[in-house]
Amino acid sequence: KLLEDDIELLLSSHSNFNFFYPTLFSEIKSTINFSSEAHKRTIDTISKSSEFLRDKIRITNRWGLNILYEKLPLLGLRLLDKYYINYYFSLTSNEVDIDRSMQLFIDTGEERLL
């Protein structure tokens, strides 16, 4: 909750603060190894969505996960634990049915959020 409050304050006081801050998306895009064409289209689409870029819940989750990822080696957690934590955070979103999206990918190889 404290991190979410800090993110909300940053969003209200800095117009350039967004999901990719402090880096510009154009700088990040050149370093991404896309796993598929669908992955590339997804990233391109969200990078142009101001609703996504300035969503405080997504930004809070990203920053929180980054803090956890930095500390995971100190805690002795395995890579599988990292993926489980990411999956758990994704379940907190009411907008996406992550289980159905993952099953679609397993069944068809199609990357699409449902």
PDB file of C-alpha atoms in Angstrom:
ATOM      1  CA  LYS A   1       0.000   0.000   0.000  1.00  0.00           C
ATOM      2  CA  LEU A   2       2.864   2.397   0.768  1.00  0.00           C
ATOM      3  CA  LEU A   3       4.462   1.737  -2.610  1.00  0.00           C
ATOM      4  CA  GLU A   4       1.088   2.234  -4.316  1.00  0.00           C
ATOM      5  CA  ASP A   5       0.668   5.584  -2.536  1.00  0.00           C
ATOM      6  CA  ASP A   6       4.157   6.646  -3.646  1.00  0.00           C
ATOM      7  CA  ILE A   7       3.402   5.653  -7.234  1.00  0.00           C
ATOM      8  CA  GLU A   8       0.150   7.630  -7.141  1.00  0.00           C
ATOM      9  CA  LEU A   9       2.044  10.692  -5.911  1.00  0.00           C
ATOM     10  CA  LEU A  10       4.611  10.327  -8.701  1.00  0.00           C
ATOM     11  CA  LEU A  11       1.868   9.962 -11.317  1.00  0.00           C
ATOM     12  CA  SER A  12       0.129  13.107 -10.127  1.00  0.00           C
ATOM     13  CA  SER A  13       3.265  15.222  -9.864  1.00  0.00           C
ATOM     14  CA  HIS A  14       5.300  14.082 -12.907  1.00  0.00           C
ATOM     15  CA  SER A  15       3.723  13.919 -16.347  1.00  0.00           C
ATOM     16  CA  ASN A  16       6.639  11.869 -17.755  1.00  0.00           C
ATOM     17  CA  PHE A  17       6.347   9.157 -15.084  1.00  0.00           C
ATOM     18  CA  ASN A  18       4.959   5.928 -16.565  1.00  0.00           C
ATOM     19  CA  PHE A  19       5.279   2.117 -16.583  1.00  0.00           C
ATOM     20  CA  PHE A  20       8.715   2.189 -18.245  1.00  0.00           C
ATOM     21  CA  TYR A  21      10.161   5.055 -16.173  1.00  0.00           C
ATOM     22  CA  PRO A  22      13.035   6.003 -15.825  1.00  0.00           C
ATOM     23  CA  THR A  23      13.837   4.626 -19.289  1.00  0.00           C
ATOM     24  CA  LEU A  24      12.023   5.566 -22.464  1.00  0.00           C
ATOM     25  CA  PHE A  25      10.219   2.699 -24.160  1.00  0.00           C
ATOM     26  CA  SER A  26      12.025   3.466 -27.430  1.00  0.00           C
ATOM     27  CA  GLU A  27      15.334   2.709 -25.660  1.00  0.00           C
ATOM     28  CA  ILE A  28      14.008  -0.528 -24.164  1.00  0.00           C
ATOM     29  CA  LYS A  29      12.445  -1.772 -27.413  1.00  0.00           C
ATOM     30  CA  SER A  30      15.813  -2.012 -29.147  1.00  0.00           C
ATOM     31  CA  THR A  31      17.088  -4.413 -26.464  1.00  0.00           C
ATOM     32  CA  ILE A  32      14.071  -6.751 -26.292  1.00  0.00           C
ATOM     33  CA  ASN A  33      14.363 -10.248 -27.726  1.00  0.00           C
ATOM     34  CA  PHE A  34      10.749 -10.892 -28.640  1.00  0.00           C
ATOM     35  CA  SER A  35       9.647 -14.511 -28.217  1.00  0.00           C
ATOM     36  CA  SER A  36       7.186 -14.279 -31.105  1.00  0.00           C
ATOM     37  CA  GLU A  37       5.502 -11.863 -33.474  1.00  0.00           C
ATOM     38  CA  ALA A  38       2.479 -11.835 -31.139  1.00  0.00           C
ATOM     39  CA  HIS A  39       4.753 -10.838 -28.243  1.00  0.00           C
ATOM     40  CA  LYS A  40       6.137  -7.969 -30.331  1.00  0.00           C
ATOM     41  CA  ARG A  41       2.616  -6.778 -31.294  1.00  0.00           C
ATOM     42  CA  THR A  42       1.502  -6.960 -27.653  1.00  0.00           C
ATOM     43  CA  ILE A  43       4.427  -4.852 -26.462  1.00  0.00           C
ATOM     44  CA  ASP A  44       3.921  -2.338 -29.287  1.00  0.00           C
ATOM     45  CA  THR A  45       0.224  -2.028 -28.440  1.00  0.00           C
ATOM     46  CA  ILE A  46       0.705  -1.449 -24.717  1.00  0.00           C
ATOM     47  CA  SER A  47       3.545   1.000 -25.290  1.00  0.00           C
ATOM     48  CA  LYS A  48       1.053   3.269 -27.104  1.00  0.00           C
ATOM     49  CA  SER A  49      -1.718   2.985 -24.518  1.00  0.00           C
ATOM     50  CA  SER A  50      -1.709   5.877 -22.058  1.00  0.00           C
ATOM     51  CA  GLU A  51      -4.215   3.919 -19.969  1.00  0.00           C
ATOM     52  CA  PHE A  52      -1.666   1.115 -19.548  1.00  0.00           C
ATOM     53  CA  LEU A  53       1.386   3.359 -19.213  1.00  0.00           C
ATOM     54  CA  ARG A  54      -0.076   5.380 -16.338  1.00  0.00           C
ATOM     55  CA  ASP A  55      -1.976   2.613 -14.518  1.00  0.00           C
ATOM     56  CA  LYS A  56      -0.902   2.816 -10.874  1.00  0.00           C
ATOM     57  CA  ILE A  57      -1.633  -0.850 -10.113  1.00  0.00           C
ATOM     58  CA  ARG A  58       0.504  -2.124 -12.989  1.00  0.00           C
ATOM     59  CA  ILE A  59       3.312   0.285 -12.144  1.00  0.00           C
ATOM     60  CA  THR A  60       3.160  -0.699  -8.480  1.00  0.00           C
ATOM     61  CA  ASN A  61       3.285  -4.399  -9.393  1.00  0.00           C
ATOM     62  CA  ARG A  62       6.251  -3.816 -11.700  1.00  0.00           C
ATOM     63  CA  TRP A  63       8.209  -1.857  -9.125  1.00  0.00           C
ATOM     64  CA  GLY A  64       7.326  -4.313  -6.373  1.00  0.00           C
ATOM     65  CA  LEU A  65       8.436  -7.247  -8.512  1.00  0.00           C
ATOM     66  CA  ASN A  66      11.671  -5.473  -9.421  1.00  0.00           C
ATOM     67  CA  ILE A  67      12.429  -5.003  -5.732  1.00  0.00           C
ATOM     68  CA  LEU A  68      11.675  -8.675  -5.072  1.00  0.00           C
ATOM     69  CA  TYR A  69      13.755  -9.850  -8.045  1.00  0.00           C
ATOM     70  CA  GLU A  70      16.705  -7.843  -6.773  1.00  0.00           C
ATOM     71  CA  LYS A  71      16.424  -9.442  -3.322  1.00  0.00           C
ATOM     72  CA  LEU A  72      15.571 -13.023  -4.403  1.00  0.00           C
ATOM     73  CA  PRO A  73      19.208 -14.166  -4.603  1.00  0.00           C
ATOM     74  CA  LEU A  74      19.729 -12.945  -1.032  1.00  0.00           C
ATOM     75  CA  LEU A  75      16.726 -14.999   0.053  1.00  0.00           C
ATOM     76  CA  GLY A  76      17.963 -18.108  -1.738  1.00  0.00           C
ATOM     77  CA  LEU A  77      14.815 -18.411  -3.859  1.00  0.00           C
ATOM     78  CA  ARG A  78      14.921 -20.412  -7.071  1.00  0.00           C
ATOM     79  CA  LEU A  79      13.982 -19.222 -10.546  1.00  0.00           C
ATOM     80  CA  LEU A  80      10.769 -21.227 -10.312  1.00  0.00           C
ATOM     81  CA  ASP A  81       9.855 -19.230  -7.193  1.00  0.00           C
ATOM     82  CA  LYS A  82      10.330 -16.019  -9.201  1.00  0.00           C
ATOM     83  CA  TYR A  83       7.870 -17.236 -11.844  1.00  0.00           C
ATOM     84  CA  TYR A  84       5.378 -18.282  -9.173  1.00  0.00           C
ATOM     85  CA  ILE A  85       5.559 -14.835  -7.551  1.00  0.00           C
ATOM     86  CA  ASN A  86       4.970 -13.202 -10.939  1.00  0.00           C
ATOM     87  CA  TYR A  87       2.018 -15.535 -11.564  1.00  0.00           C
ATOM     88  CA  TYR A  88       0.574 -14.726  -8.134  1.00  0.00           C
ATOM     89  CA  PHE A  89       0.743 -10.982  -8.818  1.00  0.00           C
ATOM     90  CA  SER A  90      -0.952 -11.509 -12.173  1.00  0.00           C
ATOM     91  CA  LEU A  91      -3.883 -13.163 -10.412  1.00  0.00           C
ATOM     92  CA  THR A  92      -4.596  -9.904  -8.567  1.00  0.00           C
ATOM     93  CA  SER A  93      -5.711  -8.270 -11.827  1.00  0.00           C
ATOM     94  CA  ASN A  94      -9.448  -8.543 -12.398  1.00  0.00           C
ATOM     95  CA  GLU A  95      -9.102  -7.456 -16.018  1.00  0.00           C
ATOM     96  CA  VAL A  96      -7.339 -10.570 -17.303  1.00  0.00           C
ATOM     97  CA  ASP A  97      -8.123 -14.236 -16.799  1.00  0.00           C
ATOM     98  CA  ILE A  98      -4.502 -15.359 -16.605  1.00  0.00           C
ATOM     99  CA  ASP A  99      -5.400 -19.052 -16.260  1.00  0.00           C
ATOM    100  CA  ARG A 100      -7.456 -19.035 -19.477  1.00  0.00           C
ATOM    101  CA  SER A 101      -4.769 -17.003 -21.249  1.00  0.00           C
ATOM    102  CA  MET A 102      -2.085 -19.491 -20.221  1.00  0.00           C
ATOM    103  CA  GLN A 103      -4.253 -22.458 -21.254  1.00  0.00           C
ATOM    104  CA  LEU A 104      -4.817 -20.851 -24.659  1.00  0.00           C
ATOM    105  CA  PHE A 105      -1.054 -20.534 -25.080  1.00  0.00           C
ATOM    106  CA  ILE A 106      -0.484 -24.150 -24.021  1.00  0.00           C
ATOM    107  CA  ASP A 107      -3.209 -25.432 -26.358  1.00  0.00           C
ATOM    108  CA  THR A 108      -2.551 -23.268 -29.421  1.00  0.00           C
ATOM    109  CA  GLY A 109       0.709 -21.354 -28.940  1.00  0.00           C
ATOM    110  CA  GLU A 110      -1.279 -18.107 -29.314  1.00  0.00           C
ATOM    111  CA  GLU A 111      -0.273 -15.301 -26.966  1.00  0.00           C
ATOM    112  CA  ARG A 112      -3.457 -13.424 -26.114  1.00  0.00           C
ATOM    113  CA  LEU A 113      -4.876 -12.050 -22.896  1.00  0.00           C
ATOM    114  CA  LEU A 114      -8.449 -13.126 -22.283  1.00  0.00           C
TER     115      LEU A 114
END
